[in-house]
Coordinates of C-alpha atoms in Angstrom, one line a residue:
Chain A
X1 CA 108.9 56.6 -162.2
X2 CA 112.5 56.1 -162.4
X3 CA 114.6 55.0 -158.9
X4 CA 116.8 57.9 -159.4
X5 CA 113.7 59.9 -159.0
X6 CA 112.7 58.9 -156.1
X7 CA 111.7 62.1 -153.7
X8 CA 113.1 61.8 -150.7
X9 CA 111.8 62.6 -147.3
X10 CA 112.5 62.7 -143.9
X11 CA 109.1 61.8 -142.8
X12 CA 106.1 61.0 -144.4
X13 CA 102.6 61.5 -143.0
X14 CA 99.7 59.5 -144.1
X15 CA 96.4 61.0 -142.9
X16 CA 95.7 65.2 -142.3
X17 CA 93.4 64.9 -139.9
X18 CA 94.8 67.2 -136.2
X19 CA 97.1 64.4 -135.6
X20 CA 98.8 64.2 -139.0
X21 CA 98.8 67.7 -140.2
X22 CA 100.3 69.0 -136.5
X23 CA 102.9 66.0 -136.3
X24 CA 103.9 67.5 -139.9
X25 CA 103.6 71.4 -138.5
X26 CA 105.8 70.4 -135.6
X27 CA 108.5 68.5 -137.6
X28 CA 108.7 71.0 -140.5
X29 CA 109.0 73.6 -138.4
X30 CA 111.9 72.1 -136.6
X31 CA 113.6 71.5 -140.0
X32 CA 112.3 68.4 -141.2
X33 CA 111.1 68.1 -144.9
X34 CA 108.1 66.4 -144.3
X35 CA 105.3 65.2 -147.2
X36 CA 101.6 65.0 -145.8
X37 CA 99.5 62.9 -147.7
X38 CA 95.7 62.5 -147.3
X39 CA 93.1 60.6 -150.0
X40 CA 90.8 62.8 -149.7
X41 CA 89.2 65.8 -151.8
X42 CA 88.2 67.8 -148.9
X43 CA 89.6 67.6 -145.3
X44 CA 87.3 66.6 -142.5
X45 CA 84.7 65.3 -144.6
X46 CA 82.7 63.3 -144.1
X47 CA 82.5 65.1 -140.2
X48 CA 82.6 62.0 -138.2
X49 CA 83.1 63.9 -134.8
X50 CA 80.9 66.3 -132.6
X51 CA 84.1 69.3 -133.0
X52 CA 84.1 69.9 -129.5
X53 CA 87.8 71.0 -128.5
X54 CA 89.3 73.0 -125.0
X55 CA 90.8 76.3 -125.2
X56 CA 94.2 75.1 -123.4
X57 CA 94.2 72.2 -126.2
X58 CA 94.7 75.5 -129.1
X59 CA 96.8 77.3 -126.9
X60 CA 99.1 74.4 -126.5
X61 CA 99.6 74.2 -130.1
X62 CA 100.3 77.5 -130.8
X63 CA 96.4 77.6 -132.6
X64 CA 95.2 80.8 -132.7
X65 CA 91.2 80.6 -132.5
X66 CA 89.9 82.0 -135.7
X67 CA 86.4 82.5 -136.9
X68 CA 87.6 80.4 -139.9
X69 CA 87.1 77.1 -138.3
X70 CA 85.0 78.0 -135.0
X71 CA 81.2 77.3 -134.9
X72 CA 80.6 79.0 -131.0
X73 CA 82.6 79.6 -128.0
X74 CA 81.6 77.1 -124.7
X75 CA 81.6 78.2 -121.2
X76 CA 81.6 75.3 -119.5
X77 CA 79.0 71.9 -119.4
X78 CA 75.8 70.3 -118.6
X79 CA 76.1 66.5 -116.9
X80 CA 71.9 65.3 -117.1
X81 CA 71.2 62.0 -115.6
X82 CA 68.8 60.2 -117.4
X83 CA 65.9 61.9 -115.1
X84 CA 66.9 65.0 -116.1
X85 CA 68.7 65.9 -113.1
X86 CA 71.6 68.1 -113.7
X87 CA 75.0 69.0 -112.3
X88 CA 75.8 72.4 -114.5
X89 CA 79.4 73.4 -114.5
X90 CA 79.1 76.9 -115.7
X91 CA 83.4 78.7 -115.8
X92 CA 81.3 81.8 -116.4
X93 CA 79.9 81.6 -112.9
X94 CA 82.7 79.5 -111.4
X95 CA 85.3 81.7 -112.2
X96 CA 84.1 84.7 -113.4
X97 CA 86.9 87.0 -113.9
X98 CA 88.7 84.3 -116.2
X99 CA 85.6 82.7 -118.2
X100 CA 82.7 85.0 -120.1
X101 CA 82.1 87.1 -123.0
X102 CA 83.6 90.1 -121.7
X103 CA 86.3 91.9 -122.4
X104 CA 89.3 90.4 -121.2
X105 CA 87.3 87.2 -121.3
X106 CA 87.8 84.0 -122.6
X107 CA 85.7 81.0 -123.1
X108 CA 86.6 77.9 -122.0
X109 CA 86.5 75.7 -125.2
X110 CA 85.2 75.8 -128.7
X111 CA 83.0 73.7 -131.1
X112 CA 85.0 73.6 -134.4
X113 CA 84.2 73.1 -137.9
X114 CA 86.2 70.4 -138.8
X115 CA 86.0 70.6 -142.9
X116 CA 87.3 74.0 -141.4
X117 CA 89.3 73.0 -138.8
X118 CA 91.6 70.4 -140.7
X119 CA 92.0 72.4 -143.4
X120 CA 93.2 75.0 -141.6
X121 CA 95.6 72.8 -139.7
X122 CA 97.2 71.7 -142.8
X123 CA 97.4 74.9 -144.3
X124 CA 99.5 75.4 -141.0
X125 CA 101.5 72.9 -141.9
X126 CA 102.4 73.5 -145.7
X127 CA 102.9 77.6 -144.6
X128 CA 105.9 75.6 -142.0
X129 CA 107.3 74.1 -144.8
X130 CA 105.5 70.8 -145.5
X131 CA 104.8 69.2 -148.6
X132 CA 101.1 68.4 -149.3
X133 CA 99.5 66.1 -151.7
X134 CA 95.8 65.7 -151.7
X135 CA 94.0 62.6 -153.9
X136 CA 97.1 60.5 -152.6
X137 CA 96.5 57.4 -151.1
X138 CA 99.2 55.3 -149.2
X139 CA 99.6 51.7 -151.0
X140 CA 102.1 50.5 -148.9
X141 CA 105.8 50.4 -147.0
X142 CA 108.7 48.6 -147.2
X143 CA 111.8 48.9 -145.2
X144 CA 115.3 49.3 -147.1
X145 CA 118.5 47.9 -146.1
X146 CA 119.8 51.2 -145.4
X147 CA 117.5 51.8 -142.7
X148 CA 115.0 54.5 -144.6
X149 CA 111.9 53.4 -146.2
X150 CA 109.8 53.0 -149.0
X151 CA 106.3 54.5 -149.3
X152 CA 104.2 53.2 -152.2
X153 CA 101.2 55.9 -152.8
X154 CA 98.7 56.6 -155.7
X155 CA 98.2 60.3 -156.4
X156 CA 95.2 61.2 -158.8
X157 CA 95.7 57.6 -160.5
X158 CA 99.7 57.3 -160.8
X159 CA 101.2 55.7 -158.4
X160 CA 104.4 57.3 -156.8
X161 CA 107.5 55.7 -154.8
X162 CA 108.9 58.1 -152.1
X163 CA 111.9 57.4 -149.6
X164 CA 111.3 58.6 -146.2
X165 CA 113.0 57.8 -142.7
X166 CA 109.9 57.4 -140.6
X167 CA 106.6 57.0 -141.6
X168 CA 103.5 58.2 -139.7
X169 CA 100.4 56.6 -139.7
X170 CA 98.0 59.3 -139.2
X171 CA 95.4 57.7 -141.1
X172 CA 92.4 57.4 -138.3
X173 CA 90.2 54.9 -136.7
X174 CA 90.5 52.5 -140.2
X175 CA 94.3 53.0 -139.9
X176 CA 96.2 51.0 -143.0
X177 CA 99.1 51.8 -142.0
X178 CA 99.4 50.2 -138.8
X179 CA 98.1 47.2 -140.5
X180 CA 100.5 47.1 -143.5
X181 CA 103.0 47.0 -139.8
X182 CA 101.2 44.4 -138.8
X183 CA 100.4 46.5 -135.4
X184 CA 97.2 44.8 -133.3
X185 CA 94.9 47.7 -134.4
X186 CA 91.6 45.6 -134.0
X187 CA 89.1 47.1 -132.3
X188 CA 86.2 45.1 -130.2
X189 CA 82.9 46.0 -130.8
X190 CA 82.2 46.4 -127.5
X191 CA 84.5 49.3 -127.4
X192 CA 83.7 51.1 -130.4
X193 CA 80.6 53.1 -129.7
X194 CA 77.8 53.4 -132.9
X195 CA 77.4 57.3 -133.1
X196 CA 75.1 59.3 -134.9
X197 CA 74.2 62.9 -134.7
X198 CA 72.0 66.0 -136.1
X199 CA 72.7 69.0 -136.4
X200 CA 69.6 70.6 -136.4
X201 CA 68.0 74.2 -136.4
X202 CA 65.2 75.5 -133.5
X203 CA 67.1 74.2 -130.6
X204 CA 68.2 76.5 -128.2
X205 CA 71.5 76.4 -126.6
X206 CA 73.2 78.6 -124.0
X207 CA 77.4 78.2 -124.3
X208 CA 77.6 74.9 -122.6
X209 CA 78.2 71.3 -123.8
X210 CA 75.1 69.2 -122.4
X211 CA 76.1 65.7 -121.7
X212 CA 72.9 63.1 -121.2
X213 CA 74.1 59.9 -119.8
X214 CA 71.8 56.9 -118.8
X215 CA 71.5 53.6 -120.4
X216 CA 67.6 54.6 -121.5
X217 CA 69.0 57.3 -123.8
X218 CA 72.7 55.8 -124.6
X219 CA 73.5 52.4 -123.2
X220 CA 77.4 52.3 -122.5
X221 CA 77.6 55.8 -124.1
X222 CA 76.0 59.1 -123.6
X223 CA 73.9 61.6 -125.6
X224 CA 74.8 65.5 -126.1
X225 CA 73.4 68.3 -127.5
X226 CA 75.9 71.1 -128.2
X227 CA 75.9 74.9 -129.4
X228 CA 77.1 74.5 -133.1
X229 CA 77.0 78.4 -134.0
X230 CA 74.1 80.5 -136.4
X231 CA 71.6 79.4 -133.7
X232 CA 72.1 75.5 -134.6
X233 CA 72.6 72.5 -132.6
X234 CA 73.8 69.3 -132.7
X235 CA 72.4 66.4 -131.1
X236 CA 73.6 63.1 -130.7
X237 CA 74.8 60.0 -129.2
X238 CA 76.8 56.7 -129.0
X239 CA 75.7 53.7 -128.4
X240 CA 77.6 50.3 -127.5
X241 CA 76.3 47.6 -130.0
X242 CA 76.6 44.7 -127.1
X243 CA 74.5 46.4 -124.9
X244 CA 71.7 46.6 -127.0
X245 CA 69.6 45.2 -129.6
X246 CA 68.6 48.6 -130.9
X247 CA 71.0 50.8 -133.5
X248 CA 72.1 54.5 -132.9
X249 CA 69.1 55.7 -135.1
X250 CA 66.7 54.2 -132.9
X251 CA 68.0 55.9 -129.9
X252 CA 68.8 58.9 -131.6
X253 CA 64.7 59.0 -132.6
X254 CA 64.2 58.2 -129.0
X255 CA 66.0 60.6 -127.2
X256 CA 64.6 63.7 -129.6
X257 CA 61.0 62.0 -129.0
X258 CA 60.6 60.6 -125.8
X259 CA 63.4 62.1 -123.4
X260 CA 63.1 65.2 -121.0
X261 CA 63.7 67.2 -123.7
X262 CA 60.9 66.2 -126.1
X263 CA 59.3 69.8 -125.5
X264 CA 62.7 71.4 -126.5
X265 CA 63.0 69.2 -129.5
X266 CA 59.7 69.7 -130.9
X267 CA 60.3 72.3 -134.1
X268 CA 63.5 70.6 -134.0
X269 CA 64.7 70.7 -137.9
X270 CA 67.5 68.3 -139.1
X271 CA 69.9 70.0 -141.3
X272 CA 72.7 67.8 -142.0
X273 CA 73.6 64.1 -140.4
X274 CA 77.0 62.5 -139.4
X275 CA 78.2 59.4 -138.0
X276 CA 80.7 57.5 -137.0
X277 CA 82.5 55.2 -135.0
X278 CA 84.3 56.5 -131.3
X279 CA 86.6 53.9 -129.7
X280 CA 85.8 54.0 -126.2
X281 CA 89.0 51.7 -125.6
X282 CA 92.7 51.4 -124.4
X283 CA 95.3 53.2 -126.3
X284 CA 97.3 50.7 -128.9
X285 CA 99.7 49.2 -126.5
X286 CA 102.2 49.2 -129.9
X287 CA 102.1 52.1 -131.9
X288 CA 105.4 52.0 -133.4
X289 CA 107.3 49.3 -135.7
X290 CA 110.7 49.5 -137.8
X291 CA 110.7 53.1 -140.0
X292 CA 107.0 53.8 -138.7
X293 CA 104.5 55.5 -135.6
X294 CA 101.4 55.8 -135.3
X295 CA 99.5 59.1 -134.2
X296 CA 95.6 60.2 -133.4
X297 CA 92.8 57.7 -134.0
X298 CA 95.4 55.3 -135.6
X299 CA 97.0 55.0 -132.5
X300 CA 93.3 55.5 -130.6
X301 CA 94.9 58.2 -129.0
X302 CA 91.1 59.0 -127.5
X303 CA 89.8 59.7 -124.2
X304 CA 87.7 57.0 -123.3
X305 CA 85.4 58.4 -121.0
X306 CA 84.3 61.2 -123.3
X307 CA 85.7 60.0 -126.6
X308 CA 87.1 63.1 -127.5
X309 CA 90.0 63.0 -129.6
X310 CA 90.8 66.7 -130.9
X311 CA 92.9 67.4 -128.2
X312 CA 94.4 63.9 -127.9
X313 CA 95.3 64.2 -131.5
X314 CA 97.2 67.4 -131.3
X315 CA 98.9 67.0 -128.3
X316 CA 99.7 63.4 -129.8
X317 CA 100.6 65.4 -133.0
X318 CA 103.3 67.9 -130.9
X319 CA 104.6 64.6 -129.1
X320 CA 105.3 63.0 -132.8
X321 CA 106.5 65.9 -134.3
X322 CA 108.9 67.0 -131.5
X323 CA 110.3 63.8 -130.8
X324 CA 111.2 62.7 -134.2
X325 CA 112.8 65.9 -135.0
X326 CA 115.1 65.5 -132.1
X327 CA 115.5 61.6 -133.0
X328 CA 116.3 62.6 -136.5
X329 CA 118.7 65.5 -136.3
X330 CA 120.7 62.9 -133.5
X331 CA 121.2 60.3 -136.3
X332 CA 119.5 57.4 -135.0
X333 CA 118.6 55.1 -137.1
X334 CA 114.6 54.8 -136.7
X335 CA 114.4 51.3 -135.9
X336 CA 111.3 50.1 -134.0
X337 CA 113.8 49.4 -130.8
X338 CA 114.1 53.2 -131.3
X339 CA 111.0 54.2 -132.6
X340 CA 109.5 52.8 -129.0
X341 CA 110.9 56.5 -127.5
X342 CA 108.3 58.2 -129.2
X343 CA 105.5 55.8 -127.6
X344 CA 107.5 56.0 -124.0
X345 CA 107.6 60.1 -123.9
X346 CA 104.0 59.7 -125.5
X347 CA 102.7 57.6 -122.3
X348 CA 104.7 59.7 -119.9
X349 CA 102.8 62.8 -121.2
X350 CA 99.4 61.9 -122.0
X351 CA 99.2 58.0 -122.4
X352 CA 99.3 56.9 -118.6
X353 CA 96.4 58.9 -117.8
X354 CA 94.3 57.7 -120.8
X355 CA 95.3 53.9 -119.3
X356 CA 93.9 55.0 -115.7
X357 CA 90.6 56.8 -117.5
X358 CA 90.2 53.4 -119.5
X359 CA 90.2 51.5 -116.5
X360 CA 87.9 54.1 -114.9
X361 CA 85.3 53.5 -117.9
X362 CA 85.9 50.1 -117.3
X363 CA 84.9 50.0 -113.9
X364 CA 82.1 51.6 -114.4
X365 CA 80.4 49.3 -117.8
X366 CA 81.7 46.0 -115.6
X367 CA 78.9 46.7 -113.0
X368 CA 76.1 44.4 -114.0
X369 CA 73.2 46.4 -111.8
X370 CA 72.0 49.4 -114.7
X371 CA 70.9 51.6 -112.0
X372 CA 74.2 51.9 -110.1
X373 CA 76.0 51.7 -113.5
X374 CA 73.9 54.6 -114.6
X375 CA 74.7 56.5 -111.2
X376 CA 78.5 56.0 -111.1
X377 CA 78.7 57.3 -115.2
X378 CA 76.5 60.5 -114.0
X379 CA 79.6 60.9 -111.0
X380 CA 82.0 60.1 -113.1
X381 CA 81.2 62.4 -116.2
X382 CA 80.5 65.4 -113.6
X383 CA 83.7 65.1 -111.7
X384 CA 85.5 64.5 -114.5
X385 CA 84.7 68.2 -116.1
X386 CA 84.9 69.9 -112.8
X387 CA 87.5 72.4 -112.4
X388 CA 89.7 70.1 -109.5
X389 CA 89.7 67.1 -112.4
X390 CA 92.8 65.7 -112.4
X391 CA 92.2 65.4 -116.4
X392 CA 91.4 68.3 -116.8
X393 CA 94.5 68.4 -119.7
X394 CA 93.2 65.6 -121.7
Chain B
X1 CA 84.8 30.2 -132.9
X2 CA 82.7 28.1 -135.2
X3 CA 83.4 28.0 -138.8
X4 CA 80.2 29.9 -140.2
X5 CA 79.5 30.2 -143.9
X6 CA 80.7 32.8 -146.0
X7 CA 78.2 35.7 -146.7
X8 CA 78.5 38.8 -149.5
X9 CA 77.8 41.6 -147.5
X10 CA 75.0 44.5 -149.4
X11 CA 75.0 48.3 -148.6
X12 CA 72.0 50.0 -149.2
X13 CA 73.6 53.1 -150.2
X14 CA 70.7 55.3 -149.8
X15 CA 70.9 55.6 -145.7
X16 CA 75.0 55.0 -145.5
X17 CA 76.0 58.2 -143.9
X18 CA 79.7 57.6 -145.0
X19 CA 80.9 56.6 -141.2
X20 CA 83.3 54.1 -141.4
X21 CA 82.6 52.7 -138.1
X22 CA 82.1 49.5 -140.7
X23 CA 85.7 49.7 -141.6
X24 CA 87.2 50.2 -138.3
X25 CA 85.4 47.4 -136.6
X26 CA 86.3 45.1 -139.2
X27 CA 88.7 42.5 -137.8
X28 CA 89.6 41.4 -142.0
X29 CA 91.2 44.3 -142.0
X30 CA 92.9 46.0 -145.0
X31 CA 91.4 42.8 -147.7
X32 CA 88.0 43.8 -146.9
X33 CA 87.5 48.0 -147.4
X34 CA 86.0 49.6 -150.6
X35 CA 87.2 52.7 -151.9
X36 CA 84.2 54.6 -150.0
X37 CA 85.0 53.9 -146.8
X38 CA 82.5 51.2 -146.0
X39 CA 83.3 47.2 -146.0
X40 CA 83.9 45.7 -149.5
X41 CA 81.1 44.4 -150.9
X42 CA 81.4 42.4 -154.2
X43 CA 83.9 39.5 -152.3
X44 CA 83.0 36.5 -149.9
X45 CA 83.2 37.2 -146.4
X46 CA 85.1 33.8 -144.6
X47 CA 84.5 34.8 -140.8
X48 CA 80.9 36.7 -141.1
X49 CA 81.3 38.2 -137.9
X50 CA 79.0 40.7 -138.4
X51 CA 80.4 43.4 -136.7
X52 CA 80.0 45.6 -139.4
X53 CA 76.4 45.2 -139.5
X54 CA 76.3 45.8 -135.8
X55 CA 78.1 48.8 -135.5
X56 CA 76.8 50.2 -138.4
X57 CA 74.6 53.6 -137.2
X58 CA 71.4 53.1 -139.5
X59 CA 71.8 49.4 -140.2
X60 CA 72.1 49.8 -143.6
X61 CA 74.3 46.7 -144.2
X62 CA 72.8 43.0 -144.8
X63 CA 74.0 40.2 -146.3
X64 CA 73.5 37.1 -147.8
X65 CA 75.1 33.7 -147.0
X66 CA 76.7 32.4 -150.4
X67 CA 74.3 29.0 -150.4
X68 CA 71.5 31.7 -150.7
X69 CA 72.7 32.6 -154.0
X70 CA 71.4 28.6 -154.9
X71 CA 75.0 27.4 -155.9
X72 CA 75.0 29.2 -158.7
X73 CA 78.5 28.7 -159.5
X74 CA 79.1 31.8 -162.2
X75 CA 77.8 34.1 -159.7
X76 CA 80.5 32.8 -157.1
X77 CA 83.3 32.4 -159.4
X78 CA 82.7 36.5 -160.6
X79 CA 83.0 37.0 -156.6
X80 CA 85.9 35.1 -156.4
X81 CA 87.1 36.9 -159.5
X82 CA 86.6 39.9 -158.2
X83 CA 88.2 39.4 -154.7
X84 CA 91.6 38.5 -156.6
X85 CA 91.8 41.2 -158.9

């Protein structure tokens, strides 16, 4: 392609997963002309995530819940220690006027479909106004002279140069981007849980997202079983590779055979399987460089007590989007000195808490006697979904 | 760290589930990813940390140290070949 070609952007994101496709909604609404790339055929594929999203996280974002992406509606959760114990933390029964199926009702959260889900988000975005190209992969970015940028990307075999002003590294946990930035995007094993789930028919489930923790079923993770719509389930767990000798299929096997649900798992039928890794870490502590941000996974914008990262990605996705609109539309020039705004306002609104959390989940895998680690995980998983948590928003 | 010899990592594509937990845990970064989302596999592997065998859900990656394939140079040189392309 010729220079004097060239498209030119204001931002381009690479990766539509929730973080990239809502950081492009956000922008394009606000008058940006944003392109949003992804490599993929088929958004959300392969599902590398249990789907499990709040209410307030939607509502935040403008989402209206539709059928199109939503497997069930939750009510609320079930913490299990790893006797079977259980703290249940039912909205339907806590507050009932606000939580249920009745009219007037609302549930608390959702399980999504997230070939659904993504797809949806991104149609979101290209009905604001954004540019999408699917089968586009990003090769690569170079900084200009005149303070833009150069995307290199390949798009069903030809490869395409596009100028942009900021590029956004949406691009998940295997983030490129960041790398081609040379951001410290490394991840340590030991805080990358091994996750592996069924989802499975002839499982019953009753509205709530049932958490297992103990280091029998899920050492420095914790297994779930969750409602997943049409009467199915999904059951699964992470597992933290240096703190066991056994893989997440071996637990997995364990928990459906051995565990105090073994009678409720008998005529258990697996219907499809999905892995994947979860970071159970520390936000990047960079996430920015000259012309370029990070956002979602990329930027391990994940809770890392739970290791959900639906929320975290959309809210990160509003943050992006809103901040680089306003950056833009001021004129300045998107330097990383500049850039660092986005990752300031970022921490001020979500990124502090997810630094105390990661300390929390720190504390808790530090303690070398299982027993008491096992205990404070169970107190800290129960308190953390109660109604008075002060994270309740993340 | 020691210096460990170089290994050629194998997927057994029949139980990969397509996570990419290989690829994210991979400290070689952006050199080392095939276009399915797993760790490369055709190219010599300097630091053989084997994270990616760790993390990975169903153990489905192995390897082989480059020794093992008995010095035989053509096979390494195709690697190598390979790894420059």
């Amino acid at each position: 392609m010729h220079k004097t070609h060239i498209p030119v952007f204001d931002i381009v994101v690479i990766g539509s997963g929730p973080a990239g496709a809502t950081t492009a909604r956000i922008a394009a609404q606000k008058g940006l002309k944003v392109l949003l790339v992804d490599k993929r055929q088929e958004l959300g594929a392969p599902i590398q995530c249990s789907g499990a999203v709040s209410r307030h996280a939607l509502e935040e974002l403008g989402i209206t819940p539709s059928e199109e992406f939503i497997h069930e509606d939750i009510y609320g959760f079930s913490i299990y220690n790893q006797q079977g114990d259980k703290t249940e933390i039912d909205y339907q029964r806590i507050k009932p006027d606000e939580y249920g199926k009745g009219e007037g009702k609302k549930p608390l959260g959702y399980v999504v479909d997230r070939r659904r889900f993504d797809r949806y988000l991104m149609a979101q975005a290209e009905r604001a106004g954004t540019e999408v190209w699917l089968k586009t992969e990003g090769l690569g970015y170079q900084p200009l002279e005149d303070g833009t940028c150069e995307v290199h990307l390949r798009r069903f075999n030809q490869e395409i140069t596009v100028k942009s002003k900021v590029l956004v590294g949406a691009d998940g946990l295997q983030s490129q981007v960041g790398k081609w930035a040379g951001l410290r995007t490394h991840i340590k094993l030991s805080e990358l849980a091994s996750c592996l789930q069924f989802i499975v028919d002839k499982v019953e489930t009753d509205g709530l997202l049932e958490i297992v923790t103990g280091h029998q079923w899920a050492p420095g993770g914790y297994a779930w079983v969750f409602p997943k719509g049409h009467g199915y389930a999904e059951i699964g767990l992470g597992v933290i590779r240096t703190m066991t000798d056994q893989n997440a299929q071996w637990y997995l096997d364990q928990f459906i055979q051995k565990s105090f649900f073994k009678e409720r798992f008998k005529d258990c039928r697996i219907l499809e399987i999905q892995g994947g890794g979860v970071p159970l870490a520390h936000p990047l502590k960079k996430q920015y460089a000259d012309n370029l941000i990070l956002v979602g996974d990329a930027a391990r914008h994940v809770n890392p007590i739970t290791g959900g990262g639906i929320h975290t990605a959309l809210s990160g996705g509003r943050i992006a989007g809103t901040f680089l609109s306003s950056f833009l539309k001021n004129g300045k020039k998107p330097t990383a000195k500049n850039l660092k705004g986005y990752q300031d306002q970022w921490l001020e609104e979500l990124g502090n808490k997810m630094w105390k959390l990661y300390d929390e989940k720190t504390n808790i895998f530090r303690t070398k006697d299982i027993a008491r680690q096992d205990e404070q995980l169970y107190n800290t998983m129960s308190s953390y979904f109660s109604p008075d948590s002060e994270y309740k928003k993340i | 760290m020691q210096k460990r010899e170089p290994v050629i990592f194998q997927i057994g594509w029949n139980a990969c589930i397509n996570c990419g937990a290989c690829v994210a845990v991979c400290p070689q970064g952006a050199g080392f990813i095939s276009a399915f989302d797993t760790i490369a596999v055709n190219r010599p592997c300097d630091i053989a940390c084997m994270m990616c065998e760790d993390i990975c859900p169903v153990t489905t990656i192995s390897h082989q140290h480059l020794s093992e394939l008995n010095g035989k140079k053509e096979v390494i040189e195709w690697l190598q070949a390979q790894h420059t392309k």
